[in-house]
Tab-separated table of C-alpha atoms in Angstrom:
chain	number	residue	atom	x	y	z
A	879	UNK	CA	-18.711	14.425	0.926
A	880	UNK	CA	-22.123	14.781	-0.567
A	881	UNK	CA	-22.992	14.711	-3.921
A	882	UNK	CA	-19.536	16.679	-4.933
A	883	UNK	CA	-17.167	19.246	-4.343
A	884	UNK	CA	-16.766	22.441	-6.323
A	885	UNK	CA	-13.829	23.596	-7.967
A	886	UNK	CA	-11.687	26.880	-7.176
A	887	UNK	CA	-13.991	29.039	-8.840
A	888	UNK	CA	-16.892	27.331	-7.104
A	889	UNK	CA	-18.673	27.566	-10.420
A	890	UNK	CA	-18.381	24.045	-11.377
A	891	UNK	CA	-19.459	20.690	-9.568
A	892	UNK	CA	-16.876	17.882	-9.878
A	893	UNK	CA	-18.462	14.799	-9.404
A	894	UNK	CA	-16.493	12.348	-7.154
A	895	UNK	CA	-18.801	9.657	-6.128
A	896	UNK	CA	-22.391	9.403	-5.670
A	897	UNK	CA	-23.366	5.879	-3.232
A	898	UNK	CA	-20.942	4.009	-5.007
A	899	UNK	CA	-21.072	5.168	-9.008
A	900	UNK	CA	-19.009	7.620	-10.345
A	901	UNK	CA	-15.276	7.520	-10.778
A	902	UNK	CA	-14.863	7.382	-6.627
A	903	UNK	CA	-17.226	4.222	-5.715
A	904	UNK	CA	-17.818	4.710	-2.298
A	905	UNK	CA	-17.613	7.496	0.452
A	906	UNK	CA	-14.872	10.014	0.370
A	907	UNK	CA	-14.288	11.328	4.411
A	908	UNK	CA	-11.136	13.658	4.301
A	909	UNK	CA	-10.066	16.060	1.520
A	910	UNK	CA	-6.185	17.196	1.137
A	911	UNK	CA	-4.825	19.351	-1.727
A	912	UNK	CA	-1.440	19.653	-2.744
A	913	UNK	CA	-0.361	21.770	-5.909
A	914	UNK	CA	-2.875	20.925	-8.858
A	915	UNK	CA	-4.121	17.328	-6.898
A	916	UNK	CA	-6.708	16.226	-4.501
A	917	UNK	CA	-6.626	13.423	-2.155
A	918	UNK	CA	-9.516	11.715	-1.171
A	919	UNK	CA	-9.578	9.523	1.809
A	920	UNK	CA	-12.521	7.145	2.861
A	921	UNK	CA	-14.050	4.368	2.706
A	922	UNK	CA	-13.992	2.818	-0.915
A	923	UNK	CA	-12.142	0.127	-3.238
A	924	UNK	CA	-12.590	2.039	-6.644
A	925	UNK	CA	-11.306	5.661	-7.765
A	926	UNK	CA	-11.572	5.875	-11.662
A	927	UNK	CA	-12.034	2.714	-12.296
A	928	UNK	CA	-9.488	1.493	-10.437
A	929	UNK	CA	-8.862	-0.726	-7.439
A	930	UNK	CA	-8.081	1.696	-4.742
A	931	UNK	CA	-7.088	0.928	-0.630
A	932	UNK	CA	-9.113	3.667	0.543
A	933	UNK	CA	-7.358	6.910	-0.943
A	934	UNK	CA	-6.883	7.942	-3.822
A	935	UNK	CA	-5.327	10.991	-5.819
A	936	UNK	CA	-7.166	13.285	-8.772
A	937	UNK	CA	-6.179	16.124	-10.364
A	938	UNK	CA	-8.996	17.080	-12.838
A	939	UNK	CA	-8.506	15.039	-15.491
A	940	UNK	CA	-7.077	11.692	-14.498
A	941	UNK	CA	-8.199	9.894	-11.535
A	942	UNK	CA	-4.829	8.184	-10.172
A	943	UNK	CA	-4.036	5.318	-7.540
A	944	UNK	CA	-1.654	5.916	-5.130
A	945	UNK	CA	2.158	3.926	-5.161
A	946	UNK	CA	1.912	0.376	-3.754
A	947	UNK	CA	2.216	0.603	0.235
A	948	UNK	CA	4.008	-2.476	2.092
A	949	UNK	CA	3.839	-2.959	5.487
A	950	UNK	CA	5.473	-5.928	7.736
A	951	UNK	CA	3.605	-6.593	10.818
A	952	UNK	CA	2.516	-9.173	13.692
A	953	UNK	CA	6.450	-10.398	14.318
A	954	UNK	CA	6.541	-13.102	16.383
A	955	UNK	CA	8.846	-16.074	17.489
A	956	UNK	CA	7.634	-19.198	17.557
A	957	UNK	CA	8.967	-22.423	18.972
A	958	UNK	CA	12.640	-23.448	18.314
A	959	UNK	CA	13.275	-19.678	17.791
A	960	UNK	CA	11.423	-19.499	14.093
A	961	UNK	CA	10.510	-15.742	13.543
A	962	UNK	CA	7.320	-15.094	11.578
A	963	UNK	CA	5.383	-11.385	10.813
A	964	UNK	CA	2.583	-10.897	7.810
A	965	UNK	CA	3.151	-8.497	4.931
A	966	UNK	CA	-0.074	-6.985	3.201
A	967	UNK	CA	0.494	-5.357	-0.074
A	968	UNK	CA	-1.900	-3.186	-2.229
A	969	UNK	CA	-3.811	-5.555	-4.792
A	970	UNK	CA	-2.005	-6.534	-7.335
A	971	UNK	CA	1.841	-6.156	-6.371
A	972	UNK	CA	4.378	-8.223	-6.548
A	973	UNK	CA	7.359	-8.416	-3.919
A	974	UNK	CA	10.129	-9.573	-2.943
A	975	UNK	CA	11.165	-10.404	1.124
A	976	UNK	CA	14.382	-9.896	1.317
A	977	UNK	CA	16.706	-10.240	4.916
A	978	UNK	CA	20.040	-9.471	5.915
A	979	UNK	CA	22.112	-9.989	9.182
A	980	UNK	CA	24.027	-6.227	8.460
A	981	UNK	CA	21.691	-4.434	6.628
A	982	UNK	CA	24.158	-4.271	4.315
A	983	UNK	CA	23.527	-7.064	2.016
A	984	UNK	CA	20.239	-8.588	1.155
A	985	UNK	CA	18.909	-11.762	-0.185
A	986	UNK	CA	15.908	-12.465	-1.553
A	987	UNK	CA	14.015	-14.799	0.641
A	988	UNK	CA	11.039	-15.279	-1.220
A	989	UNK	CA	8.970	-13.274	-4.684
A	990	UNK	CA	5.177	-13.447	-3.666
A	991	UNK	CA	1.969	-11.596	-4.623
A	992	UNK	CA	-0.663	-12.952	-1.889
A	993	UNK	CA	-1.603	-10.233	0.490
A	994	UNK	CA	-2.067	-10.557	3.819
A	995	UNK	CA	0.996	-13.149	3.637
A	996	UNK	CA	2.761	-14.858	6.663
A	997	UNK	CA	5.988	-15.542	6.193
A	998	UNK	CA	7.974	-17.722	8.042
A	999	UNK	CA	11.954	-17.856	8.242
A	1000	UNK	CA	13.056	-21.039	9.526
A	1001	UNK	CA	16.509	-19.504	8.856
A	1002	UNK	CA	16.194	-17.099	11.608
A	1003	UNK	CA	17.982	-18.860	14.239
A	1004	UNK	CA	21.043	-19.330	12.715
A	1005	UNK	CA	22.770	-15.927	13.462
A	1006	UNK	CA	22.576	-13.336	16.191
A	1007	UNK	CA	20.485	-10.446	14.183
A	1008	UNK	CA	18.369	-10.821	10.967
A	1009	UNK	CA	16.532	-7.704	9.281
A	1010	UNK	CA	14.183	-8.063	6.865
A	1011	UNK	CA	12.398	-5.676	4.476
A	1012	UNK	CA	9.502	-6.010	1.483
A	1013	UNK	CA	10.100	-4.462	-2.260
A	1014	UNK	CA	7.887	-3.926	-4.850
A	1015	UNK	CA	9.311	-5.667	-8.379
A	1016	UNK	CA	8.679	-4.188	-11.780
């Protein structure tokens, strides 16, 4: 990304990151706009002063972090039928596991902020099905 990127007029020199100063510390790789904001992808852990998973949104004025991403991952079985997966989080997010057996109706399994996290359901094995899902709480 170099030392900037210019802005519509390509008068003016917006400075997104310089070797890890400037609101974006790191290196920015891929450029998206959409409406008035820019996303940066790369490889950093600050945009505007803020802790930032490798992309990050700006639109000019106010460098932003994107929503908390989730994901559940690794599943696996383990003896006696206990079913395990990890859940990484952005940094500083709580969440809730929740499962169901209908996807219906959920209940909370277990509130956690630790990311990567394995989690481990030794309640698995007592019905045919059991879905499980991760949401951010306020």
């Amino acid at each position: 990304m170099g030392r900037g990127i210019l802005d519509e007029s390509g008068q003016r020199l917006a400075r997104l990151g310089i070797g890890g100063t400037g609101p974006l510390a790191g290196t920015g790789a891929a450029l998206v706009r959409n409406g008035n904001d820019l996303y940066v992808g790369g490889m950093f852990v600050m945009a505007g002063g803020k802790g930032s998973s490798d992309i990050a949104r700006w639109n000019g004025q106010t460098t932003f972090t994107l929503p908390a991403v989730m994901c559940l991952s690794r599943p696996y079985v383990g003896p006696g039928g206990q079913f395990q997966f990890r859940v990484t989080a952005s940094s500083d997010v709580n969440y809730v596991i929740e499962g169901s057996t209908n996807l219906a109706t959920w209940q909370s399994l277990i509130t956690n902020s630790a990311s990567p996290f394995i989690w481990s359901d030794s309640g698995a094995t007592n019905g045919n099905y059991r879905f499980y899902r991760a949401q951010q709480t306020q």
